Structure formats: structure tokens, C-alpha cells
Tab-separated table of C-alpha atoms in Angstrom:
chain	number	residue	atom	x	y	z
A	1	MET	CA	6.647	26.733	-54.607
A	2	ASP	CA	4.964	23.388	-55.265
A	3	LYS	CA	2.118	22.094	-57.426
A	4	LYS	CA	-0.230	21.760	-54.480
A	5	THR	CA	0.105	25.460	-53.647
A	6	LEU	CA	-0.154	26.487	-57.300
A	7	LYS	CA	-3.311	24.412	-57.814
A	8	LYS	CA	-5.059	26.260	-54.966
A	9	TYR	CA	-5.023	29.546	-56.936
A	10	LYS	CA	-8.194	29.024	-59.006
A	11	PRO	CA	-10.315	27.460	-56.207
A	12	ASN	CA	-9.143	30.220	-53.850
A	13	LYS	CA	-10.238	32.834	-56.378
A	14	ASP	CA	-13.760	31.380	-56.311
A	15	ARG	CA	-13.613	31.070	-52.515
A	16	LEU	CA	-12.615	34.727	-52.271
A	17	ILE	CA	-15.778	35.737	-54.126
A	18	ARG	CA	-17.902	33.642	-51.742
A	19	ILE	CA	-16.174	35.151	-48.682
A	20	GLU	CA	-16.758	38.683	-49.947
A	21	GLU	CA	-20.433	37.882	-50.516
A	22	GLN	CA	-20.682	36.455	-46.988
A	23	ILE	CA	-19.046	39.557	-45.507
A	24	GLN	CA	-21.473	41.762	-47.430
A	25	GLU	CA	-24.399	39.671	-46.189
A	26	LEU	CA	-23.188	39.916	-42.582
A	27	CYS	CA	-22.784	43.696	-42.889
A	28	GLU	CA	-26.341	44.042	-44.188
A	29	ARG	CA	-27.882	41.772	-41.550
A	30	GLU	CA	-30.320	43.510	-39.244
A	31	SER	CA	-29.873	42.722	-35.569
A	32	THR	CA	-32.769	41.873	-33.320
A	33	VAL	CA	-34.133	44.791	-31.315
A	34	VAL	CA	-34.465	44.048	-27.600
A	35	MET	CA	-35.491	46.018	-24.557
A	36	GLY	CA	-32.643	47.090	-22.313
A	37	LYS	CA	-32.310	49.112	-19.141
A	38	VAL	CA	-30.022	52.056	-18.662
A	39	THR	CA	-29.159	53.817	-15.469
A	40	GLY	CA	-28.810	57.558	-15.120
A	41	SER	CA	-29.471	60.317	-12.636
A	42	SER	CA	-32.251	62.814	-12.412
A	43	ALA	CA	-31.630	66.322	-13.688
A	44	ASP	CA	-32.639	67.974	-10.420
A	45	PHE	CA	-31.006	67.950	-7.034
A	46	PRO	CA	-30.901	65.582	-5.186
A	47	TYR	CA	-29.540	63.476	-8.053
A	48	THR	CA	-31.340	60.194	-7.627
A	49	GLU	CA	-30.722	57.115	-9.675
A	50	VAL	CA	-33.185	56.661	-12.531
A	51	ARG	CA	-33.659	53.491	-14.569
A	52	THR	CA	-35.117	53.737	-18.020
A	53	SER	CA	-36.074	51.059	-20.521
A	54	VAL	CA	-34.793	51.561	-24.058
A	55	GLN	CA	-34.903	49.688	-27.305
A	56	MET	CA	-31.483	48.589	-28.554
A	57	TYR	CA	-29.851	46.054	-30.807
A	58	ASP	CA	-29.045	42.755	-29.136
A	59	PRO	CA	-25.415	43.254	-28.008
A	60	TYR	CA	-24.610	39.527	-28.110
A	61	GLU	CA	-25.870	39.187	-31.652
A	62	GLU	CA	-23.962	42.326	-32.713
A	63	GLU	CA	-20.724	40.960	-31.242
A	64	ASN	CA	-21.307	37.592	-32.906
A	65	ILE	CA	-21.756	39.295	-36.293
A	66	ARG	CA	-18.595	41.393	-35.779
A	67	ARG	CA	-16.646	38.261	-34.797
A	68	GLN	CA	-17.811	36.436	-37.940
A	69	ILE	CA	-16.844	39.421	-40.102
A	70	ARG	CA	-13.369	39.548	-38.510
A	71	ARG	CA	-12.894	35.807	-39.136
A	72	LYS	CA	-14.011	36.096	-42.761
A	73	GLU	CA	-11.773	39.131	-43.267
A	74	ALA	CA	-8.777	37.212	-41.855
A	75	ASP	CA	-9.509	34.335	-44.272
A	76	ARG	CA	-9.828	36.829	-47.131
A	77	LEU	CA	-6.483	38.454	-46.330
A	78	GLN	CA	-4.758	35.052	-46.099
A	79	ILE	CA	-6.119	34.013	-49.505
A	80	LEU	CA	-5.064	37.333	-51.049
A	81	LYS	CA	-1.555	36.847	-49.642
A	82	GLU	CA	-1.325	33.322	-51.097
A	83	GLN	CA	-2.602	34.525	-54.477
A	84	ARG	CA	-0.104	37.392	-54.542
A	85	GLU	CA	2.758	34.959	-53.787
A	86	ILE	CA	1.677	32.660	-56.630
A	87	GLU	CA	1.336	35.566	-59.076
A	88	GLU	CA	4.783	36.896	-58.110
A	89	TYR	CA	6.293	33.425	-58.502
A	90	ILE	CA	4.793	32.977	-61.978
A	91	ASN	CA	5.733	36.529	-63.020
A	92	GLY	CA	9.322	35.722	-62.011
A	93	ILE	CA	9.578	32.854	-64.495
A	94	GLY	CA	12.021	33.874	-67.229
A	95	ASP	CA	11.146	31.318	-69.924
A	96	PRO	CA	8.077	32.641	-71.831
A	97	GLU	CA	6.799	29.156	-72.740
A	98	ILE	CA	7.022	27.869	-69.152
A	99	LYS	CA	5.466	31.104	-67.877
A	100	GLU	CA	2.532	30.719	-70.283
A	101	ILE	CA	2.077	27.080	-69.237
A	102	PHE	CA	1.976	28.115	-65.569
A	103	GLU	CA	-0.450	30.977	-66.259
A	104	LEU	CA	-2.811	28.800	-68.275
A	105	SER	CA	-2.613	25.853	-65.879
A	106	PHE	CA	-2.685	27.527	-62.513
A	107	ILE	CA	-3.996	31.084	-62.913
A	108	GLU	CA	-6.705	30.320	-65.467
A	109	GLY	CA	-7.258	26.756	-64.208
A	110	LYS	CA	-7.161	25.090	-67.617
A	111	LYS	CA	-6.651	21.343	-67.948
A	112	GLN	CA	-3.391	20.002	-69.379
A	113	ARG	CA	-5.150	18.977	-72.610
A	114	GLU	CA	-6.436	22.550	-73.104
A	115	VAL	CA	-2.991	24.017	-72.379
A	116	ALA	CA	-1.381	21.559	-74.803
A	117	ASP	CA	-3.844	22.546	-77.532
A	118	ILE	CA	-3.210	26.266	-76.985
A	119	ILE	CA	0.588	25.942	-77.000
A	120	SER	CA	0.587	23.176	-79.655
A	121	ILE	CA	2.650	20.604	-77.797
A	122	ASP	CA	1.916	17.129	-76.449
A	123	ARG	CA	-0.092	16.959	-73.223
A	124	SER	CA	2.507	14.794	-71.471
A	125	ARG	CA	5.174	17.438	-72.112
A	126	ILE	CA	3.094	19.990	-70.191
A	127	SER	CA	3.270	17.892	-67.046
A	128	ARG	CA	6.986	17.181	-67.507
A	129	LYS	CA	7.824	20.843	-68.110
A	130	VAL	CA	5.967	21.914	-64.963
A	131	SER	CA	7.555	19.182	-62.833
A	132	THR	CA	11.045	19.822	-64.201
A	133	TYR	CA	10.781	23.565	-63.674
A	134	LEU	CA	9.545	23.161	-60.087
A	135	GLU	CA	12.297	20.634	-59.283
A	136	ASN	CA	15.005	22.885	-60.734
A	137	ALA	CA	13.623	25.932	-58.920
A	138	HIS	CA	13.545	23.967	-55.666
A	139	LYS	CA	17.156	22.836	-56.124
A	140	ALA	CA	18.226	26.394	-56.948
A	141	GLN	CA	16.754	27.652	-53.672
A	142	LYS	CA	18.868	25.249	-51.592
């Protein structure tokens, strides 16, 4: 895990809300009604071909809406996966102080000054603790 990935948590949370709103909007969108022709056969013998005009939703527009929904849903699932990975990483931190720093900084999106005030330590130590923890965790993985 790195800082860049961790810092995406809060913006992704906001982006997730926007994506869900867009999906909802696409689902509620009314398609244009167009005239279409269908082919069938008459009910009586000899069965002759009959063409009838019908009103129907524009199939191209419907497919375009479905494609947009699928794309948005794929984005949504990717963001949820990234968020779950970050939450699992932070939940796996054993040191309560470091864990709280990570939660405040990355999950809640607070600035280092705000985190320092909450935990009652110097702002510069927040940055050092995060960097040191990430470096040590990276070395431990190798």
C-alpha cells in the first residue's frame, strides 16, 4: 500500500456517490418513442406476410443507456474494491495510534494539522509516522 492509493479513498467515496446518482438518472431516463415495423403472418390460410407499424422505444437509445449503465457499474465496482482493500489494510494495523492516524488522515480525509490536534502530537510527526509505517510495511512484504 502507498500514500497515493490511500489518499484516493476520500475522493473515491465522493465519486461513488456521483456514480450512483448517475446510474439512478440513467435508469429513470425515458427513451424516445419511435415508429417501427414488425412482420408477421395472417391468422387465416393462406398465411401471407403482414407488416404492421408499432410504437416502440428507440432500440439504439436503449442500448446506449444500457451500455452507459454497465460502464458506470464497472467503475462503481472497481472503486468499491479499492475502498475495501484500503479499509482492510488500515484495519490490519496493530498499533492503535498509527491506526487512528491512518483512519483520520485517509478514511475521514482530515488534514495533518487536524489529525495532530486530535491526537495531541506535532504535525510533522504525523507525516513521519505515516511514511515510516508504510516503508516498514513495504520492506516486510519483500
